[in-house]
């Protein structure tokens, strides 16, 4: 994980990157923003995360610079709205100029280390650009002046439940449940017992001579076991008191059905643990104080109530 800055200027840095790395930087910036803001997202100890602590708006500017350069090169993008949500002011020049920048931005050693690492990663592309690169130089990792770790909200909260309901009128929603844990993919080569997954493919119908290339039999799908984080979310949902406020996203998170769980726990037709639900209102994403928190990948999590 890294946000490459061969130069102090974000746009100049974006323009200098090769296309493949530029495209990846959009995702790196978004993941870093989420690690800085979303409780439990992880990676808070990684130096690439720590150096941006306290500078979410500046990192948002960086991410938008990468997106803009990516799109100027003719590529489609699906990250800009998510990045901008962390600091909307970063997308407006009149406000962006007032954003506090990290103290390490402009440090010659810091930017030289990034130029040197880029040359190390792709000498053919970057050597003509960065003649001052030092091949053996390692990254310079600035430490934050203050450590900022995301915390779960306190006070009046609203639980967000990602319970998919396609083609359903939000007003008619009367039961809610956590989505099923996804199923695992086919067994990978080298896994225990994988030798038994191969069967010979014969050249002709009556031939018993196997072909030179064996074909792996399609393994049976295996149920994916829930992670510890998922188990914690299931525990929080199963012990939720009645009349607790809950919001279910619709229209890809643009709107939310807000209501309360009621009554005792129930078992749904598909076997999932569920709760009765009463919808009180439909609200827009913009009603939340900080909509970026809704990018939390958890299926059940609290946010500050609108």
mmCIF file of N, CA, C and O in Angstrom, residues 78-177:
data_model
loop_
_atom_site.group_PDB
_atom_site.id
_atom_site.type_symbol
_atom_site.label_atom_id
_atom_site.label_comp_id
_atom_site.label_asym_id
_atom_site.label_seq_id
_atom_site.Cartn_x
_atom_site.Cartn_y
_atom_site.Cartn_z
ATOM 1 N N UNK A 78 -14.956 4.683 -11.417
ATOM 2 C CA UNK A 78 -16.086 4.477 -10.511
ATOM 3 C C UNK A 78 -15.704 4.774 -9.060
ATOM 4 O O UNK A 78 -16.355 4.290 -8.135
ATOM 5 N N UNK A 79 -14.643 5.566 -8.862
ATOM 6 C CA UNK A 79 -14.175 5.849 -7.504
ATOM 7 C C UNK A 79 -14.352 7.309 -7.089
ATOM 8 O O UNK A 79 -14.296 7.602 -5.893
ATOM 9 N N UNK A 80 -14.559 8.206 -8.035
ATOM 10 C CA UNK A 80 -14.504 9.633 -7.711
ATOM 11 C C UNK A 80 -15.541 10.045 -6.662
ATOM 12 O O UNK A 80 -15.223 10.768 -5.713
ATOM 13 N N UNK A 81 -16.783 9.594 -6.814
ATOM 14 C CA UNK A 81 -17.826 9.987 -5.872
ATOM 15 C C UNK A 81 -17.506 9.491 -4.466
ATOM 16 O O UNK A 81 -17.701 10.217 -3.477
ATOM 17 N N UNK A 82 -17.004 8.261 -4.358
ATOM 18 C CA UNK A 82 -16.661 7.717 -3.045
ATOM 19 C C UNK A 82 -15.509 8.480 -2.410
ATOM 20 O O UNK A 82 -15.507 8.744 -1.207
ATOM 21 N N UNK A 83 -14.508 8.828 -3.205
ATOM 22 C CA UNK A 83 -13.371 9.589 -2.675
ATOM 23 C C UNK A 83 -13.819 10.970 -2.215
ATOM 24 O O UNK A 83 -13.502 11.418 -1.105
ATOM 25 N N UNK A 84 -14.584 11.658 -3.060
ATOM 26 C CA UNK A 84 -15.007 13.025 -2.754
ATOM 27 C C UNK A 84 -15.883 13.088 -1.512
ATOM 28 O O UNK A 84 -15.926 14.120 -0.821
ATOM 29 N N UNK A 85 -16.583 11.989 -1.188
ATOM 30 C CA UNK A 85 -17.492 11.991 -0.042
ATOM 31 C C UNK A 85 -16.757 12.191 1.278
ATOM 32 O O UNK A 85 -17.348 12.645 2.257
ATOM 33 N N UNK A 86 -15.476 11.887 1.335
ATOM 34 C CA UNK A 86 -14.717 12.040 2.577
ATOM 35 C C UNK A 86 -14.399 13.507 2.877
ATOM 36 O O UNK A 86 -14.188 13.859 4.042
ATOM 37 N N UNK A 87 -14.331 14.340 1.858
ATOM 38 C CA UNK A 87 -14.088 15.776 2.056
ATOM 39 C C UNK A 87 -14.597 16.498 0.815
ATOM 40 O O UNK A 87 -13.812 16.820 -0.084
ATOM 41 N N UNK A 88 -15.906 16.744 0.728
ATOM 42 C CA UNK A 88 -16.470 17.362 -0.483
ATOM 43 C C UNK A 88 -15.826 18.685 -0.864
ATOM 44 O O UNK A 88 -15.764 19.028 -2.049
ATOM 45 N N UNK A 89 -15.310 19.407 0.134
ATOM 46 C CA UNK A 89 -14.694 20.698 -0.171
ATOM 47 C C UNK A 89 -13.446 20.548 -1.028
ATOM 48 O O UNK A 89 -13.029 21.489 -1.716
ATOM 49 N N UNK A 90 -12.845 19.363 -1.026
ATOM 50 C CA UNK A 90 -11.624 19.153 -1.802
ATOM 51 C C UNK A 90 -11.878 19.199 -3.303
ATOM 52 O O UNK A 90 -10.944 19.392 -4.078
ATOM 53 N N UNK A 91 -13.131 19.026 -3.709
ATOM 54 C CA UNK A 91 -13.466 19.050 -5.130
ATOM 55 C C UNK A 91 -13.727 20.458 -5.643
ATOM 56 O O UNK A 91 -13.902 20.653 -6.850
ATOM 57 N N UNK A 92 -13.731 21.439 -4.752
ATOM 58 C CA UNK A 92 -14.025 22.822 -5.141
ATOM 59 C C UNK A 92 -12.775 23.688 -4.960
ATOM 60 O O UNK A 92 -12.273 23.827 -3.837
ATOM 61 N N UNK A 93 -12.256 24.250 -6.033
ATOM 62 C CA UNK A 93 -11.002 25.019 -5.962
ATOM 63 C C UNK A 93 -11.011 26.122 -4.909
ATOM 64 O O UNK A 93 -9.998 26.366 -4.248
ATOM 65 N N UNK A 94 -12.150 26.816 -4.722
ATOM 66 C CA UNK A 94 -12.202 27.917 -3.767
ATOM 67 C C UNK A 94 -11.955 27.447 -2.339
ATOM 68 O O UNK A 94 -11.422 28.186 -1.509
ATOM 69 N N UNK A 95 -12.357 26.211 -2.038
ATOM 70 C CA UNK A 95 -12.172 25.665 -0.699
ATOM 71 C C UNK A 95 -10.901 24.837 -0.589
ATOM 72 O O UNK A 95 -10.269 24.778 0.462
ATOM 73 N N UNK A 96 -10.543 24.179 -1.695
ATOM 74 C CA UNK A 96 -9.369 23.308 -1.675
ATOM 75 C C UNK A 96 -8.103 24.074 -1.313
ATOM 76 O O UNK A 96 -7.199 23.535 -0.667
ATOM 77 N N UNK A 97 -8.022 25.331 -1.721
ATOM 78 C CA UNK A 97 -6.823 26.123 -1.444
ATOM 79 C C UNK A 97 -6.639 26.401 0.043
ATOM 80 O O UNK A 97 -5.554 26.783 0.484
ATOM 81 N N UNK A 98 -7.691 26.191 0.832
ATOM 82 C CA UNK A 98 -7.612 26.451 2.270
ATOM 83 C C UNK A 98 -7.363 25.176 3.083
ATOM 84 O O UNK A 98 -7.291 25.229 4.311
ATOM 85 N N UNK A 99 -7.267 24.045 2.414
ATOM 86 C CA UNK A 99 -7.080 22.774 3.113
ATOM 87 C C UNK A 99 -5.659 22.677 3.675
ATOM 88 O O UNK A 99 -4.686 22.984 2.989
ATOM 89 N N UNK A 100 -5.576 22.223 4.922
ATOM 90 C CA UNK A 100 -4.278 22.048 5.569
ATOM 91 C C UNK A 100 -3.553 20.860 4.960
ATOM 92 O O UNK A 100 -4.087 19.756 4.904
ATOM 93 N N UNK A 101 -2.332 21.081 4.510
ATOM 94 C CA UNK A 101 -1.542 20.021 3.884
ATOM 95 C C UNK A 101 -0.602 19.385 4.910
ATOM 96 O O UNK A 101 -0.205 20.032 5.885
ATOM 97 N N UNK A 102 -0.211 18.137 4.702
ATOM 98 C CA UNK A 102 0.691 17.465 5.650
ATOM 99 C C UNK A 102 2.037 18.185 5.739
ATOM 100 O O UNK A 102 2.531 18.725 4.733
ATOM 101 N N UNK A 103 2.660 18.203 6.907
ATOM 102 C CA UNK A 103 3.936 18.917 7.063
ATOM 103 C C UNK A 103 5.070 18.302 6.258
ATOM 104 O O UNK A 103 6.059 18.976 5.966
ATOM 105 N N UNK A 104 4.958 17.011 5.895
ATOM 106 C CA UNK A 104 6.022 16.365 5.128
ATOM 107 C C UNK A 104 5.937 16.656 3.637
ATOM 108 O O UNK A 104 6.873 16.360 2.901
ATOM 109 N N UNK A 105 4.835 17.251 3.197
ATOM 110 C CA UNK A 105 4.703 17.564 1.778
ATOM 111 C C UNK A 105 5.700 18.669 1.425
ATOM 112 O O UNK A 105 5.666 19.759 2.003
ATOM 113 N N UNK A 106 6.596 18.394 0.529
ATOM 114 C CA UNK A 106 7.655 19.334 0.170
ATOM 115 C C UNK A 106 9.006 18.960 0.742
ATOM 116 O O UNK A 106 10.025 19.574 0.388
ATOM 117 N N UNK A 107 9.058 17.921 1.586
ATOM 118 C CA UNK A 107 10.327 17.435 2.123
ATOM 119 C C UNK A 107 11.121 16.771 0.988
ATOM 120 O O UNK A 107 10.676 15.756 0.431
ATOM 121 N N UNK A 108 12.288 17.296 0.623
ATOM 122 C CA UNK A 108 13.039 16.750 -0.509
ATOM 123 C C UNK A 108 13.354 15.267 -0.377
ATOM 124 O O UNK A 108 13.266 14.518 -1.356
ATOM 125 N N UNK A 109 13.743 14.821 0.830
ATOM 126 C CA UNK A 109 14.077 13.417 1.026
ATOM 127 C C UNK A 109 12.859 12.514 0.826
ATOM 128 O O UNK A 109 12.973 11.416 0.270
ATOM 129 N N UNK A 110 11.723 12.969 1.284
ATOM 130 C CA UNK A 110 10.498 12.191 1.134
ATOM 131 C C UNK A 110 10.184 11.968 -0.349
ATOM 132 O O UNK A 110 9.945 10.825 -0.775
ATOM 133 N N UNK A 111 10.171 13.006 -1.129
ATOM 134 C CA UNK A 111 9.806 12.882 -2.545
ATOM 135 C C UNK A 111 10.889 12.148 -3.337
ATOM 136 O O UNK A 111 10.582 11.397 -4.274
ATOM 137 N N UNK A 112 12.163 12.336 -2.950
ATOM 138 C CA UNK A 112 13.241 11.597 -3.605
ATOM 139 C C UNK A 112 13.091 10.101 -3.358
ATOM 140 O O UNK A 112 13.334 9.292 -4.266
ATOM 141 N N UNK A 113 12.658 9.731 -2.155
ATOM 142 C CA UNK A 113 12.477 8.307 -1.866
ATOM 143 C C UNK A 113 11.387 7.707 -2.752
ATOM 144 O O UNK A 113 11.498 6.560 -3.203
ATOM 145 N N UNK A 114 10.349 8.464 -3.034
ATOM 146 C CA UNK A 114 9.282 7.969 -3.906
ATOM 147 C C UNK A 114 9.755 7.875 -5.362
ATOM 148 O O UNK A 114 9.417 6.907 -6.063
ATOM 149 N N UNK A 115 10.514 8.841 -5.799
ATOM 150 C CA UNK A 115 11.053 8.762 -7.166
ATOM 151 C C UNK A 115 11.981 7.555 -7.287
ATOM 152 O O UNK A 115 11.960 6.830 -8.288
ATOM 153 N N UNK A 116 12.782 7.344 -6.265
ATOM 154 C CA UNK A 116 13.725 6.220 -6.288
ATOM 155 C C UNK A 116 13.000 4.884 -6.298
ATOM 156 O O UNK A 116 13.385 3.957 -7.027
ATOM 157 N N UNK A 117 11.934 4.771 -5.513
ATOM 158 C CA UNK A 117 11.170 3.524 -5.476
ATOM 159 C C UNK A 117 10.449 3.266 -6.788
ATOM 160 O O UNK A 117 10.315 2.119 -7.233
ATOM 161 N N UNK A 118 9.986 4.318 -7.416
ATOM 162 C CA UNK A 118 9.311 4.149 -8.708
ATOM 163 C C UNK A 118 10.302 3.651 -9.765
ATOM 164 O O UNK A 118 9.968 2.791 -10.592
ATOM 165 N N UNK A 119 11.513 4.169 -9.738
ATOM 166 C CA UNK A 119 12.545 3.688 -10.663
ATOM 167 C C UNK A 119 12.850 2.224 -10.379
ATOM 168 O O UNK A 119 13.040 1.423 -11.301
ATOM 169 N N UNK A 120 12.894 1.877 -9.101
ATOM 170 C CA UNK A 120 13.153 0.485 -8.736
ATOM 171 C C UNK A 120 12.032 -0.433 -9.240
ATOM 172 O O UNK A 120 12.292 -1.553 -9.688
ATOM 173 N N UNK A 121 10.788 0.040 -9.204
ATOM 174 C CA UNK A 121 9.656 -0.769 -9.629
ATOM 175 C C UNK A 121 9.573 -0.896 -11.138
ATOM 176 O O UNK A 121 9.177 -1.943 -11.663
ATOM 177 N N UNK A 122 9.908 0.158 -11.854
ATOM 178 C CA UNK A 122 9.814 0.135 -13.324
ATOM 179 C C UNK A 122 10.909 1.032 -13.892
ATOM 180 O O UNK A 122 10.672 2.184 -14.240
ATOM 181 N N UNK A 123 12.103 0.474 -13.956
ATOM 182 C CA UNK A 123 13.263 1.260 -14.384
ATOM 183 C C UNK A 123 13.103 1.796 -15.805
ATOM 184 O O UNK A 123 13.473 2.942 -16.090
ATOM 185 N N UNK A 124 12.574 0.985 -16.682
ATOM 186 C CA UNK A 124 12.444 1.383 -18.081
ATOM 187 C C UNK A 124 11.564 2.624 -18.228
ATOM 188 O O UNK A 124 11.873 3.528 -19.018
ATOM 189 N N UNK A 125 10.490 2.699 -17.462
ATOM 190 C CA UNK A 125 9.567 3.830 -17.585
ATOM 191 C C UNK A 125 10.060 5.058 -16.822
ATOM 192 O O UNK A 125 9.998 6.183 -17.330
ATOM 193 N N UNK A 126 10.571 4.851 -15.592
ATOM 194 C CA UNK A 126 10.828 5.983 -14.721
ATOM 195 C C UNK A 126 12.267 6.518 -14.770
ATOM 196 O O UNK A 126 12.494 7.676 -14.392
ATOM 197 N N UNK A 127 13.219 5.735 -15.196
ATOM 198 C CA UNK A 127 14.600 6.227 -15.216
ATOM 199 C C UNK A 127 14.758 7.497 -16.038
ATOM 200 O O UNK A 127 15.463 8.432 -15.619
ATOM 201 N N UNK A 128 14.135 7.601 -17.222
ATOM 202 C CA UNK A 128 14.263 8.849 -17.981
ATOM 203 C C UNK A 128 13.618 10.047 -17.285
ATOM 204 O O UNK A 128 13.997 11.190 -17.534
ATOM 205 N N UNK A 129 12.648 9.788 -16.388
ATOM 206 C CA UNK A 129 11.950 10.877 -15.709
ATOM 207 C C UNK A 129 12.671 11.340 -14.459
ATOM 208 O O UNK A 129 12.688 12.532 -14.135
ATOM 209 N N UNK A 130 13.275 10.392 -13.730
ATOM 210 C CA UNK A 130 13.866 10.702 -12.431
ATOM 211 C C UNK A 130 15.358 10.362 -12.444
ATOM 212 O O UNK A 130 15.801 9.336 -11.920
ATOM 213 N N UNK A 131 16.146 11.249 -13.028
ATOM 214 C CA UNK A 131 17.586 11.002 -13.149
ATOM 215 C C UNK A 131 18.286 11.057 -11.798
ATOM 216 O O UNK A 131 19.389 10.515 -11.649
ATOM 217 N N UNK A 132 17.667 11.686 -10.796
ATOM 218 C CA UNK A 132 18.288 11.822 -9.477
ATOM 219 C C UNK A 132 17.969 10.655 -8.555
ATOM 220 O O UNK A 132 18.378 10.653 -7.384
ATOM 221 N N UNK A 133 17.263 9.661 -9.054
ATOM 222 C CA UNK A 133 16.857 8.538 -8.203
ATOM 223 C C UNK A 133 18.060 7.785 -7.658
ATOM 224 O O UNK A 133 19.081 7.633 -8.330
ATOM 225 N N UNK A 134 17.911 7.301 -6.419
ATOM 226 C CA UNK A 134 18.951 6.505 -5.774
ATOM 227 C C UNK A 134 18.422 5.078 -5.662
ATOM 228 O O UNK A 134 17.498 4.813 -4.877
ATOM 229 N N UNK A 135 18.945 4.163 -6.442
ATOM 230 C CA UNK A 135 18.355 2.813 -6.537
ATOM 231 C C UNK A 135 18.157 2.119 -5.200
ATOM 232 O O UNK A 135 17.161 1.438 -4.992
ATOM 233 N N UNK A 136 19.102 2.259 -4.279
ATOM 234 C CA UNK A 136 19.017 1.517 -3.015
ATOM 235 C C UNK A 136 18.249 2.274 -1.931
ATOM 236 O O UNK A 136 18.117 1.793 -0.804
ATOM 237 N N UNK A 137 17.720 3.441 -2.245
ATOM 238 C CA UNK A 137 17.030 4.249 -1.237
ATOM 239 C C UNK A 137 15.682 3.633 -0.880
ATOM 240 O O UNK A 137 14.914 3.225 -1.749
ATOM 241 N N UNK A 138 15.386 3.582 0.417
ATOM 242 C CA UNK A 138 14.110 3.050 0.886
ATOM 243 C C UNK A 138 13.122 4.199 1.070
ATOM 244 O O UNK A 138 13.479 5.374 1.008
ATOM 245 N N UNK A 139 11.844 3.839 1.314
ATOM 246 C CA UNK A 139 10.827 4.856 1.559
ATOM 247 C C UNK A 139 11.165 5.674 2.801
ATOM 248 O O UNK A 139 11.703 5.161 3.789
ATOM 249 N N UNK A 140 10.829 6.942 2.751
ATOM 250 C CA UNK A 140 10.820 7.783 3.935
ATOM 251 C C UNK A 140 9.381 7.790 4.448
ATOM 252 O O UNK A 140 8.460 8.193 3.724
ATOM 253 N N UNK A 141 9.186 7.331 5.683
ATOM 254 C CA UNK A 141 7.839 7.224 6.249
ATOM 255 C C UNK A 141 7.653 8.283 7.333
ATOM 256 O O UNK A 141 8.110 8.110 8.456
ATOM 257 N N UNK A 142 6.967 9.369 7.067
ATOM 258 C CA UNK A 142 6.728 10.381 8.109
ATOM 259 C C UNK A 142 5.751 9.855 9.161
ATOM 260 O O UNK A 142 4.804 9.137 8.850
ATOM 261 N N UNK A 143 5.994 10.207 10.402
ATOM 262 C CA UNK A 143 5.088 9.858 11.482
ATOM 263 C C UNK A 143 4.119 11.024 11.727
ATOM 264 O O UNK A 143 4.489 12.186 11.571
ATOM 265 N N UNK A 144 2.875 10.730 12.107
ATOM 266 C CA UNK A 144 1.917 11.814 12.346
ATOM 267 C C UNK A 144 2.247 12.585 13.611
ATOM 268 O O UNK A 144 2.811 12.035 14.563
ATOM 269 N N UNK A 145 1.914 13.856 13.614
ATOM 270 C CA UNK A 145 2.117 14.660 14.822
ATOM 271 C C UNK A 145 1.163 14.211 15.927
ATOM 272 O O UNK A 145 1.490 14.271 17.114
ATOM 273 N N UNK A 146 -0.019 13.799 15.528
ATOM 274 C CA UNK A 146 -1.010 13.290 16.471
ATOM 275 C C UNK A 146 -1.625 12.037 15.872
ATOM 276 O O UNK A 146 -1.901 11.976 14.675
ATOM 277 N N UNK A 147 -1.851 11.041 16.707
ATOM 278 C CA UNK A 147 -2.433 9.793 16.237
ATOM 279 C C UNK A 147 -3.955 9.875 16.304
ATOM 280 O O UNK A 147 -4.529 10.120 17.360
ATOM 281 N N UNK A 148 -4.587 9.707 15.175
ATOM 282 C CA UNK A 148 -6.041 9.741 15.095
ATOM 283 C C UNK A 148 -6.540 8.356 14.671
ATOM 284 O O UNK A 148 -6.265 7.911 13.554
ATOM 285 N N UNK A 149 -7.268 7.704 15.558
ATOM 286 C CA UNK A 149 -7.818 6.392 15.263
ATOM 287 C C UNK A 149 -9.343 6.486 15.242
ATOM 288 O O UNK A 149 -9.946 7.053 16.160
ATOM 289 N N UNK A 150 -9.984 5.941 14.216
ATOM 290 C CA UNK A 150 -11.449 6.031 14.134
ATOM 291 C C UNK A 150 -12.113 5.265 15.267
ATOM 292 O O UNK A 150 -11.671 4.171 15.633
ATOM 293 N N UNK A 151 -13.172 5.842 15.812
ATOM 294 C CA UNK A 151 -13.884 5.247 16.933
ATOM 295 C C UNK A 151 -15.359 5.057 16.584
ATOM 296 O O UNK A 151 -15.913 5.794 15.761
ATOM 297 N N UNK A 152 -15.969 4.064 17.220
ATOM 298 C CA UNK A 152 -17.403 3.883 17.049
ATOM 299 C C UNK A 152 -18.136 5.098 17.627
ATOM 300 O O UNK A 152 -17.684 5.705 18.601
ATOM 301 N N UNK A 153 -19.276 5.470 17.046
ATOM 302 C CA UNK A 153 -19.985 6.671 17.516
ATOM 303 C C UNK A 153 -20.567 6.487 18.907
ATOM 304 O O UNK A 153 -20.875 5.363 19.334
ATOM 305 N N UNK A 154 -20.721 7.593 19.598
ATOM 306 C CA UNK A 154 -21.353 7.593 20.908
ATOM 307 C C UNK A 154 -22.606 8.463 20.856
ATOM 308 O O UNK A 154 -22.822 9.204 19.899
ATOM 309 N N UNK A 155 -23.406 8.384 21.874
ATOM 310 C CA UNK A 155 -24.624 9.185 21.910
ATOM 311 C C UNK A 155 -25.739 8.518 21.114
ATOM 312 O O UNK A 155 -25.879 7.293 21.093
ATOM 313 N N UNK A 156 -26.536 9.315 20.440
ATOM 314 C CA UNK A 156 -27.670 8.797 19.675
ATOM 315 C C UNK A 156 -27.167 8.186 18.368
ATOM 316 O O UNK A 156 -26.578 8.884 17.535
ATOM 317 N N UNK A 157 -27.381 6.887 18.208
ATOM 318 C CA UNK A 157 -26.857 6.196 17.030
ATOM 319 C C UNK A 157 -27.990 5.578 16.220
ATOM 320 O O UNK A 157 -29.111 5.388 16.708
ATOM 321 N N UNK A 158 -27.667 5.260 14.986
ATOM 322 C CA UNK A 158 -28.572 4.562 14.081
ATOM 323 C C UNK A 158 -27.798 3.386 13.503
ATOM 324 O O UNK A 158 -26.685 3.559 12.997
ATOM 325 N N UNK A 159 -28.368 2.181 13.600
ATOM 326 C CA UNK A 159 -27.712 0.991 13.066
ATOM 327 C C UNK A 159 -28.008 0.870 11.577
ATOM 328 O O UNK A 159 -29.153 0.980 11.159
ATOM 329 N N UNK A 160 -26.952 0.643 10.790
ATOM 330 C CA UNK A 160 -27.097 0.423 9.356
ATOM 331 C C UNK A 160 -27.053 -1.079 9.097
ATOM 332 O O UNK A 160 -26.119 -1.765 9.523
ATOM 333 N N UNK A 161 -28.061 -1.586 8.413
ATOM 334 C CA UNK A 161 -28.155 -3.010 8.121
ATOM 335 C C UNK A 161 -28.202 -3.215 6.614
ATOM 336 O O UNK A 161 -29.150 -2.776 5.946
ATOM 337 N N UNK A 162 -27.185 -3.855 6.071
ATOM 338 C CA UNK A 162 -27.140 -4.111 4.629
ATOM 339 C C UNK A 162 -27.917 -5.396 4.329
ATOM 340 O O UNK A 162 -27.337 -6.464 4.167
ATOM 341 N N UNK A 163 -29.226 -5.259 4.255
ATOM 342 C CA UNK A 163 -30.106 -6.386 3.945
ATOM 343 C C UNK A 163 -30.656 -6.160 2.542
ATOM 344 O O UNK A 163 -31.543 -5.317 2.355
ATOM 345 N N UNK A 164 -30.129 -6.848 1.528
ATOM 346 C CA UNK A 164 -30.527 -6.561 0.145
ATOM 347 C C UNK A 164 -31.986 -6.906 -0.129
ATOM 348 O O UNK A 164 -32.452 -8.003 0.199
ATOM 349 N N UNK A 165 -32.704 -5.957 -0.700
ATOM 350 C CA UNK A 165 -34.106 -6.168 -1.072
ATOM 351 C C UNK A 165 -34.317 -5.575 -2.469
ATOM 352 O O UNK A 165 -34.695 -4.410 -2.620
ATOM 353 N N UNK A 166 -34.071 -6.370 -3.492
ATOM 354 C CA UNK A 166 -34.238 -5.892 -4.862
ATOM 355 C C UNK A 166 -35.720 -5.807 -5.212
ATOM 356 O O UNK A 166 -36.512 -6.678 -4.864
ATOM 357 N N UNK A 167 -36.076 -4.732 -5.922
ATOM 358 C CA UNK A 167 -37.443 -4.554 -6.437
ATOM 359 C C UNK A 167 -38.493 -4.621 -5.330
ATOM 360 O O UNK A 167 -39.578 -5.184 -5.500
ATOM 361 N N UNK A 168 -38.181 -4.053 -4.175
ATOM 362 C CA UNK A 168 -39.121 -4.015 -3.064
ATOM 363 C C UNK A 168 -39.355 -2.560 -2.685
ATOM 364 O O UNK A 168 -38.405 -1.784 -2.567
ATOM 365 N N UNK A 169 -40.607 -2.193 -2.507
ATOM 366 C CA UNK A 169 -40.940 -0.855 -2.039
ATOM 367 C C UNK A 169 -40.455 -0.716 -0.602
ATOM 368 O O UNK A 169 -40.885 -1.493 0.272
ATOM 369 N N UNK A 170 -39.566 0.223 -0.316
ATOM 370 C CA UNK A 170 -39.031 0.336 1.048
ATOM 371 C C UNK A 170 -40.115 0.476 2.118
ATOM 372 O O UNK A 170 -39.941 0.004 3.244
ATOM 373 N N UNK A 171 -41.232 1.103 1.741
ATOM 374 C CA UNK A 171 -42.293 1.307 2.716
ATOM 375 C C UNK A 171 -42.936 -0.015 3.148
ATOM 376 O O UNK A 171 -43.534 -0.092 4.228
ATOM 377 N N UNK A 172 -42.813 -1.056 2.319
ATOM 378 C CA UNK A 172 -43.452 -2.337 2.644
ATOM 379 C C UNK A 172 -42.531 -3.291 3.399
ATOM 380 O O UNK A 172 -42.937 -4.410 3.716
ATOM 381 N N UNK A 173 -41.329 -2.867 3.684
ATOM 382 C CA UNK A 173 -40.364 -3.739 4.362
ATOM 383 C C UNK A 173 -40.857 -4.048 5.770
ATOM 384 O O UNK A 173 -41.072 -3.146 6.582
ATOM 385 N N UNK A 174 -41.050 -5.329 6.078
ATOM 386 C CA UNK A 174 -41.574 -5.694 7.397
ATOM 387 C C UNK A 174 -40.695 -6.688 8.156
ATOM 388 O O UNK A 174 -40.961 -7.000 9.318
ATOM 389 N N UNK A 175 -39.633 -7.214 7.518
ATOM 390 C CA UNK A 175 -38.653 -8.051 8.206
ATOM 391 C C UNK A 175 -37.264 -7.687 7.717
ATOM 392 O O UNK A 175 -37.089 -7.281 6.563
ATOM 393 N N UNK A 176 -36.270 -7.839 8.585
ATOM 394 C CA UNK A 176 -34.882 -7.560 8.221
ATOM 395 C C UNK A 176 -33.995 -8.670 8.765
ATOM 396 O O UNK A 176 -34.328 -9.328 9.753
ATOM 397 N N UNK A 177 -32.858 -8.866 8.098
ATOM 398 C CA UNK A 177 -31.889 -9.876 8.524
ATOM 399 C C UNK A 177 -30.544 -9.557 7.903
ATOM 400 O O UNK A 177 -30.467 -8.841 6.897
#
